[in-house]
Short mmCIF file of C-alpha atoms in Angstrom, two decimals:
data_model
loop_
_atom_site.label_atom_id
_atom_site.label_comp_id
_atom_site.label_asym_id
_atom_site.label_seq_id
_atom_site.Cartn_x
_atom_site.Cartn_y
_atom_site.Cartn_z
CA MET R 126 13.01 2.74 -35.64
CA ASP R 127 9.68 2.47 -37.43
CA GLN R 128 9.31 -0.05 -40.28
CA GLY R 129 11.99 -2.41 -39.03
CA ASN R 130 15.14 -0.31 -39.27
CA ALA R 131 13.27 2.59 -40.86
CA LYS R 132 13.35 5.91 -39.06
CA LYS R 133 10.37 8.23 -38.94
CA PRO R 134 10.08 10.10 -42.25
CA ASN R 135 10.99 13.76 -42.25
CA PRO R 136 11.07 15.48 -45.65
CA GLY R 137 13.71 17.81 -46.96
CA PHE R 138 16.60 18.34 -49.36
CA THR R 139 17.79 21.83 -50.25
CA ASN R 140 20.75 22.40 -52.53
CA GLN R 141 22.95 23.74 -49.76
CA THR R 142 22.29 20.98 -47.26
CA ARG R 143 22.40 18.27 -49.89
CA SER R 144 25.95 19.28 -50.63
CA ASP R 145 26.82 19.06 -46.95
CA ALA R 146 25.10 15.70 -46.52
CA ILE R 147 26.98 13.89 -49.24
CA SER R 148 30.40 15.54 -49.17
CA VAL R 149 33.26 13.12 -48.58
CA ALA R 150 36.95 13.17 -49.36
CA VAL R 151 36.69 11.57 -52.80
CA PRO R 152 37.01 12.98 -56.32
CA SER R 153 34.07 14.72 -57.92
CA LEU R 154 31.69 12.19 -59.42
CA ALA R 155 31.52 14.11 -62.67
CA ARG R 156 35.32 14.02 -62.93
CA ALA R 157 35.71 10.45 -61.70
CA ASN R 158 33.34 8.65 -64.03
CA GLY R 159 30.42 9.01 -66.39
CA LEU R 160 27.66 7.73 -64.12
CA LEU R 161 26.38 11.09 -62.92
CA MET R 162 26.64 12.53 -66.41
CA TRP R 163 24.68 9.50 -67.64
CA VAL R 164 21.75 10.14 -65.36
CA CYS R 165 21.66 13.86 -66.10
CA GLY R 166 21.62 13.14 -69.81
CA LEU R 167 19.04 10.41 -69.42
CA PHE R 168 16.41 12.61 -67.86
CA LEU R 169 17.25 15.89 -69.57
CA SER R 170 17.06 14.27 -72.99
CA VAL R 171 13.51 12.99 -72.67
CA GLY R 172 10.41 13.93 -70.72
CA LEU R 173 8.08 11.04 -71.29
CA THR R 174 4.47 12.06 -70.95
CA ALA R 175 3.52 8.44 -70.39
CA CYS R 176 5.67 8.55 -67.26
CA SER R 177 3.63 11.09 -65.37
CA SER R 178 5.03 12.89 -62.33
CA VAL R 179 2.29 11.78 -59.96
CA ASN R 180 3.48 10.24 -56.68
CA THR R 181 0.96 7.54 -55.86
CA ILE R 182 1.27 5.59 -52.61
CA HIS R 183 -0.02 2.15 -53.52
CA PRO R 184 -1.62 0.09 -50.73
CA PRO R 185 -0.09 -3.28 -49.80
CA ILE R 186 -1.16 -6.25 -51.92
CA MET R 187 0.25 -9.09 -49.81
CA ALA R 188 2.98 -9.44 -47.20
CA ASP R 189 6.54 -10.12 -48.31
CA GLU R 190 8.82 -12.38 -46.34
CA PRO R 191 11.23 -9.99 -44.59
CA LEU R 192 14.95 -9.76 -45.18
CA PRO R 193 17.49 -10.67 -42.50
CA ILE R 194 18.42 -7.63 -40.41
CA GLY R 195 21.85 -6.56 -39.27
CA THR R 196 23.77 -3.47 -38.22
CA PRO R 197 26.23 -1.49 -40.34
CA GLU R 198 29.06 -2.26 -37.92
CA SER R 199 28.43 -6.02 -38.08
CA VAL R 200 29.01 -6.08 -41.85
CA GLY R 201 31.91 -3.64 -42.08
CA LEU R 202 30.09 -0.40 -42.88
CA ASP R 203 30.63 3.02 -41.35
CA ALA R 204 27.35 3.69 -39.54
CA ALA R 205 28.24 7.33 -38.92
CA ARG R 206 28.48 8.03 -42.64
CA LEU R 207 25.07 6.49 -43.29
CA ASP R 208 23.54 8.27 -40.30
CA ASN R 209 24.90 11.56 -41.61
CA VAL R 210 22.77 11.22 -44.73
CA SER R 211 19.78 10.32 -42.58
CA ASN R 212 20.27 13.30 -40.29
CA GLN R 213 20.66 15.71 -43.17
CA LEU R 214 17.49 14.41 -44.81
CA ALA R 215 15.61 14.86 -41.56
CA ALA R 216 16.69 18.49 -41.40
CA MET R 217 15.50 19.47 -44.86
CA GLN R 218 12.31 21.20 -45.87
CA SER R 219 11.28 18.93 -48.72
CA HIS R 220 12.55 16.21 -51.03
CA GLN R 221 11.14 13.52 -53.27
CA LEU R 222 12.98 10.52 -51.83
CA HIS R 223 10.63 7.66 -50.93
CA SER R 224 13.00 4.99 -49.63
CA MET R 225 16.67 4.20 -49.15
CA LEU R 226 17.98 0.74 -48.26
CA VAL R 227 21.51 -0.61 -47.86
CA LEU R 228 22.45 -4.29 -47.61
CA ARG R 229 25.77 -6.00 -47.15
CA SER R 230 26.65 -9.65 -46.67
CA GLY R 231 23.00 -10.53 -47.27
CA ARG R 232 21.69 -8.39 -44.41
CA LEU R 233 19.57 -5.27 -44.42
CA VAL R 234 21.50 -2.75 -42.34
CA PHE R 235 19.89 0.57 -43.30
CA GLU R 236 16.22 1.11 -44.16
CA GLU R 237 14.37 4.40 -44.21
CA TYR R 238 11.12 5.61 -45.76
CA TYR R 239 9.96 9.15 -46.46
CA ASN R 240 7.02 11.23 -47.59
CA GLY R 241 4.34 8.83 -46.38
CA TYR R 242 5.81 5.66 -47.88
CA SER R 243 6.46 2.55 -45.81
CA ARG R 244 8.00 -0.89 -46.14
CA ASP R 245 4.66 -2.34 -47.20
CA ASN R 246 3.87 0.06 -50.06
CA PRO R 247 4.78 -1.43 -53.46
CA HIS R 248 6.36 1.17 -55.72
CA ASP R 249 6.12 1.68 -59.48
CA LEU R 250 9.57 0.64 -60.73
CA ARG R 251 9.19 2.22 -64.17
CA SER R 252 12.05 0.99 -66.36
CA ALA R 253 13.87 -0.81 -63.55
CA THR R 254 11.32 -3.49 -64.47
CA LYS R 255 13.46 -4.23 -67.54
CA SER R 256 16.28 -5.69 -65.44
CA ILE R 257 13.82 -8.06 -63.77
CA THR R 258 12.68 -9.15 -67.23
CA SER R 259 16.33 -9.97 -67.90
CA LEU R 260 16.38 -12.28 -64.87
CA LEU R 261 13.23 -14.01 -66.08
CA THR R 262 14.74 -14.43 -69.54
CA GLY R 263 17.53 -16.32 -67.80
CA ALA R 264 14.92 -18.51 -66.10
CA ALA R 265 13.29 -19.24 -69.47
CA LEU R 266 16.66 -20.23 -70.93
CA ASP R 267 17.49 -22.38 -67.91
CA GLN R 268 14.18 -24.19 -68.27
CA GLY R 269 14.75 -24.73 -71.98
CA VAL R 270 11.58 -22.98 -73.12
CA ILE R 271 13.90 -20.70 -75.11
CA ALA R 272 16.83 -22.56 -76.64
CA SER R 273 19.36 -19.71 -76.64
CA VAL R 274 19.73 -15.97 -76.95
CA GLU R 275 20.19 -16.56 -80.67
CA SER R 276 16.64 -17.93 -80.98
CA PRO R 277 14.62 -15.82 -83.47
CA ILE R 278 11.74 -14.07 -81.77
CA MET R 279 9.34 -14.95 -84.58
CA ASP R 280 9.77 -18.64 -83.68
CA PHE R 281 7.56 -17.78 -80.71
CA LEU R 282 5.48 -14.88 -82.00
CA ALA R 283 4.54 -15.97 -85.54
CA LYS R 284 1.49 -17.93 -84.42
CA SER R 285 -0.08 -14.89 -82.73
CA TYR R 286 1.23 -12.42 -85.33
CA PRO R 287 1.16 -14.29 -88.67
CA ASN R 288 1.24 -11.23 -90.91
CA VAL R 289 4.58 -9.83 -89.73
CA ASP R 290 7.24 -9.25 -92.41
CA ASN R 291 10.99 -8.61 -92.28
CA LYS R 292 11.48 -9.63 -88.64
CA ASP R 293 12.89 -13.15 -89.02
CA ASP R 294 16.46 -12.01 -88.31
CA ILE R 295 15.65 -10.45 -84.91
CA GLN R 296 16.95 -12.69 -82.15
CA THR R 297 16.19 -12.79 -78.43
CA ARG R 298 19.65 -11.30 -77.85
CA HIS R 299 18.71 -8.21 -79.83
CA LEU R 300 15.79 -7.45 -77.52
CA LEU R 301 18.05 -7.92 -74.48
CA THR R 302 20.54 -5.39 -75.89
CA MET R 303 18.14 -2.82 -77.37
CA SER R 304 19.45 -3.60 -80.84
CA SER R 305 16.48 -4.93 -82.83
CA GLY R 306 17.31 -2.53 -85.67
CA LEU R 307 13.69 -1.33 -85.82
CA ASP R 308 12.65 2.31 -85.72
CA CYS R 309 12.37 2.35 -81.94
CA ASP R 310 14.14 4.99 -79.87
CA ASP R 311 12.50 6.33 -76.72
CA PHE R 312 14.81 9.38 -76.80
CA ASN R 313 13.75 10.41 -80.28
CA TRP R 314 10.30 11.95 -80.56
CA ARG R 315 10.30 11.25 -84.29
CA SER R 316 10.86 7.53 -83.83
CA LYS R 317 7.81 5.48 -84.76
CA GLY R 318 8.46 3.18 -81.79
CA GLN R 319 8.99 5.90 -79.17
CA GLU R 320 7.19 4.69 -76.06
CA ASP R 321 4.59 7.47 -75.84
CA ARG R 322 3.38 6.46 -79.28
CA LEU R 323 3.38 2.83 -78.19
CA TYR R 324 1.19 3.45 -75.15
CA ARG R 325 -1.51 4.97 -77.35
CA THR R 326 -2.04 1.64 -79.14
CA GLN R 327 -3.89 -1.42 -77.88
CA ASP R 328 -1.47 -4.27 -78.58
CA TRP R 329 2.04 -2.99 -77.91
CA VAL R 330 3.69 -6.14 -79.23
CA ALA R 331 1.86 -5.79 -82.54
CA SER R 332 2.94 -2.14 -82.68
CA PHE R 333 6.57 -3.11 -82.14
CA LEU R 334 6.47 -5.82 -84.81
CA ALA R 335 4.93 -3.37 -87.28
CA LEU R 336 7.90 -0.97 -87.02
CA PRO R 337 10.11 -0.58 -90.09
CA PRO R 338 13.76 -1.62 -89.89
CA VAL R 339 16.34 1.18 -89.96
CA HIS R 340 19.44 -0.90 -89.13
CA ALA R 341 20.45 -4.53 -89.32
CA PRO R 342 19.67 -6.37 -86.04
CA GLY R 343 22.58 -6.09 -83.64
CA GLU R 344 24.19 -3.20 -85.47
CA VAL R 345 23.02 -0.23 -83.37
CA ALA R 346 21.62 -0.05 -79.83
CA ARG R 347 18.77 2.39 -79.15
CA TYR R 348 16.83 2.54 -75.88
CA CYS R 349 13.56 0.80 -76.78
CA THR R 350 10.90 -0.09 -74.23
CA ALA R 351 8.74 -1.75 -76.87
CA GLY R 352 11.38 -4.38 -77.55
CA VAL R 353 11.49 -5.43 -73.90
CA ILE R 354 7.69 -5.72 -73.87
CA ALA R 355 7.97 -7.97 -76.92
CA LEU R 356 10.59 -9.99 -75.04
CA GLY R 357 8.07 -10.63 -72.27
CA GLU R 358 5.60 -11.93 -74.83
CA VAL R 359 8.32 -14.19 -76.28
CA ILE R 360 8.69 -15.75 -72.82
CA ALA R 361 4.92 -16.06 -72.40
CA GLN R 362 4.48 -17.74 -75.77
CA ALA R 363 7.53 -19.98 -75.35
CA SER R 364 6.42 -21.17 -71.91
CA GLY R 365 2.73 -21.38 -72.80
CA ARG R 366 1.90 -19.40 -69.67
CA ASP R 367 0.88 -15.92 -68.65
CA PHE R 368 4.09 -14.03 -67.96
CA SER R 369 3.02 -13.17 -64.39
CA ASP R 370 2.48 -16.85 -63.57
CA PHE R 371 5.86 -17.74 -65.05
CA ALA R 372 7.52 -15.00 -62.99
CA ASP R 373 5.83 -16.09 -59.78
CA ASP R 374 6.90 -19.72 -60.14
CA ALA R 375 10.41 -19.05 -61.38
CA LEU R 376 11.39 -16.13 -59.18
CA PHE R 377 8.99 -14.29 -56.91
CA GLY R 378 7.42 -17.27 -55.14
CA PRO R 379 10.70 -18.95 -54.15
CA MET R 380 12.07 -15.60 -52.94
CA GLY R 381 9.08 -14.76 -50.74
CA ILE R 382 8.17 -11.78 -52.91
CA ASN R 383 4.39 -11.53 -52.67
CA ASN R 384 3.67 -7.80 -52.50
CA TYR R 385 3.80 -7.00 -56.21
CA ARG R 386 1.64 -6.46 -59.28
CA TRP R 387 2.46 -6.35 -62.99
CA ALA R 388 0.92 -3.70 -65.22
CA ARG R 389 -1.02 -5.10 -68.18
CA PHE R 390 -2.17 -4.00 -71.66
CA ASP R 391 -4.25 -5.25 -74.60
CA ASN R 392 -7.40 -5.53 -72.47
CA ASP R 393 -5.31 -7.12 -69.69
CA GLU R 394 -4.28 -9.99 -71.97
CA LYS R 395 -0.54 -9.23 -71.80
CA VAL R 396 1.99 -8.08 -69.22
CA ASP R 397 4.05 -4.89 -69.44
CA THR R 398 7.56 -6.28 -69.00
CA GLY R 399 9.21 -3.00 -69.96
CA GLY R 400 7.99 -0.95 -66.99
CA HIS R 401 5.52 -0.21 -64.21
CA LEU R 402 5.91 -3.34 -62.10
CA LEU R 403 4.77 -2.56 -58.55
CA LEU R 404 7.31 -3.95 -56.08
CA THR R 405 8.42 -3.03 -52.58
CA PRO R 406 11.92 -1.70 -51.90
CA GLN R 407 12.67 -4.90 -49.97
CA GLY R 408 11.56 -6.89 -53.02
CA MET R 409 13.93 -4.80 -55.14
CA ALA R 410 16.69 -5.48 -52.63
CA LYS R 411 16.07 -9.23 -52.80
CA LEU R 412 16.50 -9.18 -56.56
CA GLY R 413 19.73 -7.22 -56.16
CA LEU R 414 20.93 -9.87 -53.71
CA LEU R 415 19.99 -12.60 -56.18
CA VAL R 416 22.32 -11.04 -58.75
CA LEU R 417 25.02 -10.53 -56.12
CA GLN R 418 24.69 -14.22 -55.16
CA GLU R 419 24.94 -15.26 -58.83
CA GLY R 420 21.38 -16.53 -59.04
CA GLN R 421 21.28 -18.46 -55.77
CA TRP R 422 18.64 -17.92 -53.10
CA GLU R 423 18.65 -19.74 -49.77
CA GLY R 424 20.63 -22.63 -51.20
CA ARG R 425 18.56 -22.96 -54.37
CA GLN R 426 19.87 -21.96 -57.80
CA LEU R 427 16.93 -19.97 -59.19
CA ILE R 428 18.83 -18.49 -62.14
CA SER R 429 21.97 -20.09 -63.54
CA ARG R 430 25.27 -18.57 -62.55
CA ASP R 431 26.29 -18.45 -66.21
CA TRP R 432 23.28 -16.30 -67.08
CA ILE R 433 23.88 -13.84 -64.26
CA GLN R 434 27.53 -13.45 -65.23
CA GLU R 435 26.71 -13.01 -68.91
CA SER R 436 23.88 -10.56 -68.33
CA ILE R 437 25.95 -8.17 -66.20
CA GLN R 438 28.89 -8.03 -68.61
CA PRO R 439 28.93 -5.25 -71.22
CA GLN R 440 27.22 -6.49 -74.37
CA THR R 441 26.80 -3.12 -76.09
CA GLN R 442 26.55 0.59 -75.29
CA VAL R 443 23.31 2.50 -74.85
CA ARG R 444 23.63 6.27 -74.73
CA GLU R 445 27.42 5.92 -74.41
CA THR R 446 27.11 3.76 -71.28
CA PRO R 447 28.06 0.06 -71.09
CA TYR R 448 24.95 -2.09 -71.17
CA GLY R 449 24.50 -5.79 -70.48
CA TYR R 450 21.30 -7.73 -70.91
CA LEU R 451 18.97 -4.94 -69.67
CA TRP R 452 21.41 -3.93 -66.91
CA TRP R 453 23.47 -0.73 -66.80
CA ILE R 454 27.17 -1.13 -65.97
CA ASP R 455 29.91 1.33 -65.10
CA THR R 456 33.19 1.61 -63.21
CA LEU R 457 33.42 4.22 -60.48
CA SER R 458 36.75 5.87 -59.71
CA TYR R 459 38.06 6.67 -56.25
CA GLY R 460 41.53 7.91 -57.06
CA GLU R 461 43.36 4.89 -58.45
CA LYS R 462 40.69 2.50 -57.19
CA ARG R 463 38.12 1.27 -59.71
CA VAL R 464 34.85 -0.26 -58.52
CA LYS R 465 32.42 -2.01 -60.86
CA VAL R 466 28.76 -1.16 -60.32
CA ILE R 467 25.70 -2.75 -61.95
CA TRP R 468 22.32 -1.09 -61.67
CA ALA R 469 18.69 -1.14 -62.68
CA SER R 470 17.15 2.27 -63.29
CA GLY R 471 13.63 3.61 -63.63
CA ASN R 472 12.32 7.12 -64.27
CA GLY R 473 11.97 9.14 -61.09
CA GLY R 474 14.79 7.46 -59.19
CA GLN R 475 13.88 3.77 -58.93
CA LEU R 476 17.33 2.25 -58.53
CA ILE R 477 18.95 -1.04 -57.58
CA PHE R 478 22.74 -0.71 -57.22
CA ILE R 479 24.86 -3.88 -57.03
CA VAL R 480 28.56 -3.85 -56.11
CA PRO R 481 29.98 -7.39 -56.33
CA GLU R 482 33.44 -6.49 -55.03
CA TYR R 483 32.02 -5.26 -51.72
CA ASP R 484 29.00 -7.59 -51.46
CA LEU R 485 26.79 -4.51 -51.39
CA VAL R 486 23.28 -3.66 -52.59
CA ALA R 487 21.61 -0.25 -52.34
CA VAL R 488 18.02 0.58 -53.28
CA PHE R 489 16.27 3.89 -53.84
CA THR R 490 12.71 4.77 -54.75
CA ALA R 491 11.80 8.38 -55.41
CA GLY R 492 9.53 10.81 -57.22
CA PHE R 493 12.00 12.82 -59.31
CA TYR R 494 10.04 12.04 -62.47
CA ASN R 495 11.43 13.47 -65.72
CA SER R 496 13.99 15.45 -63.73
CA ASP R 497 17.76 15.65 -63.59
CA LYS R 498 17.38 15.79 -59.78
CA THR R 499 17.62 12.01 -59.90
CA ALA R 500 21.36 12.70 -59.96
CA VAL R 501 21.06 13.41 -56.21
CA LEU R 502 20.56 9.68 -55.62
CA PHE R 503 23.61 8.72 -57.70
CA ASP R 504 25.57 11.30 -55.75
CA ILE R 505 24.44 9.88 -52.38
CA PHE R 506 25.40 6.41 -53.53
CA TYR R 507 28.83 7.51 -54.79
CA ARG R 508 29.74 9.88 -51.97
CA SER R 509 28.14 8.29 -48.92
CA ILE R 510 26.93 4.71 -49.34
CA LEU R 511 29.84 3.16 -51.21
CA PRO R 512 32.48 5.06 -49.18
CA SER R 513 30.88 3.69 -46.00
CA VAL R 514 32.58 0.37 -46.83
CA ILE R 515 35.45 0.10 -44.36
CA GLU R 516 37.76 -1.61 -46.88
CA LEU R 517 37.30 1.25 -49.35
CA GLN R 518 37.97 3.79 -46.60
CA SER R 519 41.21 1.96 -45.77
CA HIS R 520 42.23 2.02 -49.41
CA LEU R 521 41.54 5.76 -49.64
CA ARG R 522 43.62 6.41 -46.49
CA GLU R 523 46.50 4.37 -47.86
CA MET R 524 46.29 6.22 -51.16
CA SER R 525 46.25 9.56 -49.31
CA SER R 526 49.27 8.64 -47.19
CA ARG R 527 51.24 7.62 -50.29
CA GLU R 528 50.40 10.89 -52.00
CA GLY R 529 51.24 12.84 -48.84
#
């Protein structure tokens, strides 16, 4: 296959054949859990003009160190089920999928690229960037540059923003859980901190800090990109370093992630830690593996185990979905079987799925910007990728035989 294990791209996904490609003998996703309903609501509720629907193929920046390669059979996955998705995609007329990767037991066992994209093209992650900022917050805590998640953000930002009022009670934890209490809601066009308004200003951190409070910090969670951007500046100020340099030393460099670029604002003085990181699908997969391996990479503890465990536990709810420290969390239902899934999500279908129980990571990049068609990717994951795990198949057969 081209691109390592990647097969030659062949576009296509019609409604009829999509249904055939992903049908398996499991309950309807909409009936089984809220994950599909979450993604439909997420993209139907807001059409962010700042997140344009242009599919740009970015040229390589540097070469990443490759992931170990395996076969589905060698790690206990049903290759036929994965190949069925691949074959159906190849038969379609058009689709907006850009990549699909599956890893188990630390090995890349399925890798395909579509619509002109390749392994070497870094992709705009949109809001999936936020989950990477969570990892780097853990690194800052591990290094002691931030004392704890209870540390007030103005301890780090007051020097650069001395004229800020009424923000002393906002803690680092509140930015990690979208609960600053400020008038910042990306799903509310009337919100003063809605991200389209933010992007029209020069210094996005200053714009966030100027927002009026509407709730006490920690009281209500509202999806707020501006708060995550402010979190990045907290880390930069606390460490005394440009955020990109901190990220490279703490995370990307040790993991062999070189083919990336952060977006910047305020005349390139600051890093956009709430979105638009360019990263390859293999880079995304590595970060999923890091979470799966509780912060360890090739024998080195890059992020503390305690931070990983805390960050992927429900801390609040955002849009009626359990939310950790900038990670989405849900439990998928296969009959009586419940499977915990953690994921990072960006507009258009930039997804990192992590399934600790089955040592599984799945990655998608796509161009379904501002569209409920992103639900196709959740459906593929639920109906084809996760059920390719042999242990889950055995459980479903046992459940079926008991019911029969």
